[in-house]
Amino acid sequence: MWMGYMSKPSDFPVPNEIGNPLQHLIDQYARSYTLRYGLAAIGMFLAQVPQRVPALVVGVALDAILFAEIPYTLPLVPDGLLPTTTETQVLFTVGLLVAAYLLDTGLNWAAGWISGTARYWTLHDIRVDTFDALVTHQLRFFDDRQTGDVMSVLNNDVSNLTQFSENAFRGLGFLSQLLVAFAFMLTLHPRLATLLLLMPVALALLSRWYTTRVEPIYEEVRESVGQVNSRLENSIDGIATVKSFARENDERAAVEAVSKDYRDRKWSAIRLRLAFDLSSWTVSSLAFIGVFALGTYMALNGAPALLGDALTAGTLLTFLLYTKSFYQPVRQLMLDVLDSYENALASSKRIVAVLEGDCPDPAAGHDLQGNAGKITYDTVSFSYTGADEQTVSRVDFTAEPGSLIGIVGPTGAGKSTITKLLFRFYDPDEGTIRIDGTDICEVSQRSLREHLGYVAQDPFLFTGTIRENIAYGVDDADQTAVEEAATLAGAHEFITQFDAGYSTQVGECGESLSGGQRQRIAIARALFRDPAILILDEATSHIDNETERQIQRSIDVLAGDRTIVVIAHRLSTVRNADQIIVVEDGQIVERGTHEQLLDDSGTYADLWRVQVGETDAVSDSFLDTTVSNRSGLDGETDEVVR
Ligand code: ATP
C-alpha cells in the first residue's frame, strides 16, 4: 500500500479571548481609516437617492401625461414649483432623469474611490503584519503545519478578506437601495409598501437557514484547499524523487484523492447555494406577480378596506419597477455578501491565529553582550513532542572561546537538535544554555542569532546572485569581504570559473549548483557575517576529499578567534577538535580529544576503526549494536580523509 503522504493536522487555533476574529481584524486594522470608510458609506447611501428617482419620476410623469385629471406631484416638492403643461412636464422629467444620472454617477465614483483606498490600504497592512508575525513564530509552528497551508494564509485568506471587503461595500449599497426605495414607496402608497416588506423578511429567513447550514461546510472547504495546495507542493517539490522511484501514478492518486475531497465539499456548498438561489428567486417572483395582480385589481376596482387608497397606473408601474429591482440586490446581499462573509470568517480565524498565536519575544529589549563565544550547556533536556521520551537528555558541556567542538553519533541521535536549541529554534524543557555566561532565554532572539553562524546539512539558497547569497541581509556588500568569505569557504575558485562570476544567478533553491557548491556558498554566507560562534551541521557531507581538506584548513584558520561546533558523520572532520562529544539516544556517552577517545577504546574508537577500514579491530560489543542505528556513520568508510 502506498504510504508516502501523511497529512499533518492543519490547525490554526484562535486565542480564546478573541471572540469574532473578523471583528477583531476590523477593530485592529480598519480603525486608522475610519474617516475614509465613513465618507465612502455616506457617499454610497446618498448615491441611492438619485438612483431610485427614475422609477418614481417615470410613474408620476406617465400618470400626469396620460391622464389629464392626475396632477404632476413629487414627494417633498411643493406643487407650485412643478410644471403644469404636458410639454413642460416631459421636459422637466427628462431634465430630472439626466440630473439623477449625473448625481448618481458622481457620488458612486467618489464613494468607490474612497472606499477602494481604505480597503486596499487596510488589507496591505494585514498582509504585511501577518507575514511579520509568521517569521517570528518558533520553528515548532512550522513543524506542525504544511508549507502549503501556511502559504495559503498569506495568499487565499488575505484574498478572501479582499473579496469580502468588496462585497461588504456593495452590500451596504444594496441595503441603502432597499431603504431608499421603501421610503419612496411609503410616500406613494404606505399600506401597499408595508405589505411588500414581507418579501425582504421572507428572504432574510431564507438567508438565516442558508448561512447556518453553509458555515460548517465552508470550514471544510477551506481545510481541503490547504490540503490540495500542500499535496501539490509536495509532489512538485519532490518531483525528482517521484520520478526516480517511478511513483508518478501514486502521486497522481494522492492528488486525485485530495482534489476529490475538495470537489465533494465544494459541491455540497454549491448545492446549498443553488437551493437558496432557487427559493429566493421564487419568493421574489411571487412578490412581483402578487404586486401586479393586486395593483391591477386596486387600479381597476379600488383598494380593499385594509389597503387604503386606490392605485394609479403610474404608481403601479413604480411599485413593479422597485419590486423587480429588489431581487438582484437582495440576492446579491444574501449570496455574495453572506457567502464571502463565511469565507472571510474562516480566513480571519487563520490570520488571527498567525497574528496572535506566538508570544512576542519577551526579552526583545535585551541584547546579548560580549563577543567571546563561550558556550555552556547545563543539564539540558528537550522533547519535540512534550512526551516522556526525550530527544536531548541532560546534555552538559562547555566550549571555551575559540575552541573547536565536534559532535558525532549515529543518525537520529539528537546532534542537530542540540545545536537548534542554541539558536532558540526550540527552548529546552529543562536546563540552561549560556553564551558568555548569559542565559540565552534572557536576551533577544535577534541579538542571540547575530552572534551565531549556521550552515545546515542541506543549505537553502535564495533566488538571486551568488554575491547576494553570500552577503545575505547586507545591502551594498563590500566585494572584497564577499570574496574573502568565499575563499575561506573554498568557494572562490569555482565561483570565478562561472562566466558571470559572483553575479551568477542561482536558480530557485540553488538547483543550478551541485550539492558541494551550495554547501560552500552557505559556509561563505555564514563566515561573511563574522559570527563569534559558527555551527557546521554536516556541512562537509556533500564535499569531496580535496575540498574538505580545504575547508578543514579554513576551519583551523578560523578556529583561533571563534568557537566552532562541527556536527560530523566523517570523523576525520573533527579529528583536530579540542573536544569531541559522542551522542547516542540524546545523551552524551563519551567526550575528549580524538587521541583520548581512541585510548578509551569506546564507541568513538570503534567508529573510527570502521571509517578507516580497520574493521578487524572493532569491538564485539560495537558489532552487536544494531547496525542500522549506525548507518549514518558506516556509509563514510570509503571517503575518509586520512
Ligand atoms: P542526523 O545525523 O541524521 O542528522 P541527528 O543526530 O542530527 O541526525 P536530529 O536531527 O537531532 O538527529 O533528530 C533527533 C530525533 O528527533 C530524531 O528521532 C528525529 O526524528 C527527531 N526530530 C528531529 N526534528 C524533529 C521535529 N521537527 N519534530 C519532531 N521530531 C523531530
Short mmCIF file of C-alpha atoms and ligand atoms in Angstrom, two decimals, residues 139 143 384-385 391-392 409-418 420 426 457 537-538 567 569 583 632, ligand 1:
data_model
loop_
_atom_site.label_atom_id
_atom_site.label_comp_id
_atom_site.label_asym_id
_atom_site.label_seq_id
_atom_site.Cartn_x
_atom_site.Cartn_y
_atom_site.Cartn_z
CA LEU A 139 10.06 26.55 14.21
CA ASP A 143 6.80 21.74 12.09
CA TYR A 384 9.81 17.69 20.37
CA THR A 385 6.53 16.16 21.36
CA THR A 391 15.33 13.82 22.12
CA VAL A 392 18.05 15.51 24.14
CA GLY A 409 26.96 9.99 16.82
CA PRO A 410 24.56 7.83 14.87
CA THR A 411 21.73 9.14 12.73
CA GLY A 412 18.85 10.46 14.79
CA ALA A 413 20.97 10.64 17.96
CA GLY A 414 19.99 14.28 18.52
CA LYS A 415 23.11 16.11 17.28
CA SER A 416 21.28 18.71 15.17
CA THR A 417 18.67 19.18 17.87
CA ILE A 418 21.40 20.10 20.38
CA LYS A 420 18.96 24.05 17.26
CA TYR A 426 13.12 25.49 20.27
CA GLN A 457 23.02 19.91 6.26
CA ASP A 537 25.86 20.83 10.71
CA GLU A 538 27.21 18.05 8.48
CA ILE A 567 28.42 18.07 13.64
CA HIS A 569 29.49 11.99 10.14
CA VAL A 583 25.95 11.45 21.39
CA GLY A 632 24.82 7.32 9.18
P1 ATP B 1 21.32 13.06 11.58
O1 ATP B 1 22.72 12.64 11.83
O2 ATP B 1 20.58 12.07 10.78
O3 ATP B 1 21.18 14.44 11.08
P2 ATP B 1 20.80 13.90 14.28
O4 ATP B 1 21.65 13.19 15.26
O5 ATP B 1 21.21 15.28 13.90
O6 ATP B 1 20.58 13.01 12.99
P3 ATP B 1 18.28 15.07 14.98
O7 ATP B 1 18.04 15.67 13.64
O8 ATP B 1 18.67 15.98 16.08
O9 ATP B 1 19.34 13.88 14.88
O10 ATP B 1 16.97 14.27 15.38
C1 ATP B 1 16.87 13.59 16.61
C2 ATP B 1 15.49 12.96 16.71
O11 ATP B 1 14.50 13.95 16.76
C3 ATP B 1 15.15 12.06 15.53
O12 ATP B 1 14.48 10.94 16.04
C4 ATP B 1 14.22 12.89 14.70
O13 ATP B 1 13.29 12.09 14.04
C5 ATP B 1 13.53 13.74 15.74
N1 ATP B 1 13.20 15.05 15.17
C6 ATP B 1 14.02 15.88 14.51
N2 ATP B 1 13.37 17.02 14.15
C7 ATP B 1 12.09 16.88 14.60
C8 ATP B 1 10.94 17.72 14.56
N3 ATP B 1 10.95 18.93 14.00
N4 ATP B 1 9.81 17.27 15.14
C9 ATP B 1 9.78 16.05 15.74
N5 ATP B 1 10.83 15.22 15.81
C10 ATP B 1 11.99 15.62 15.26
#
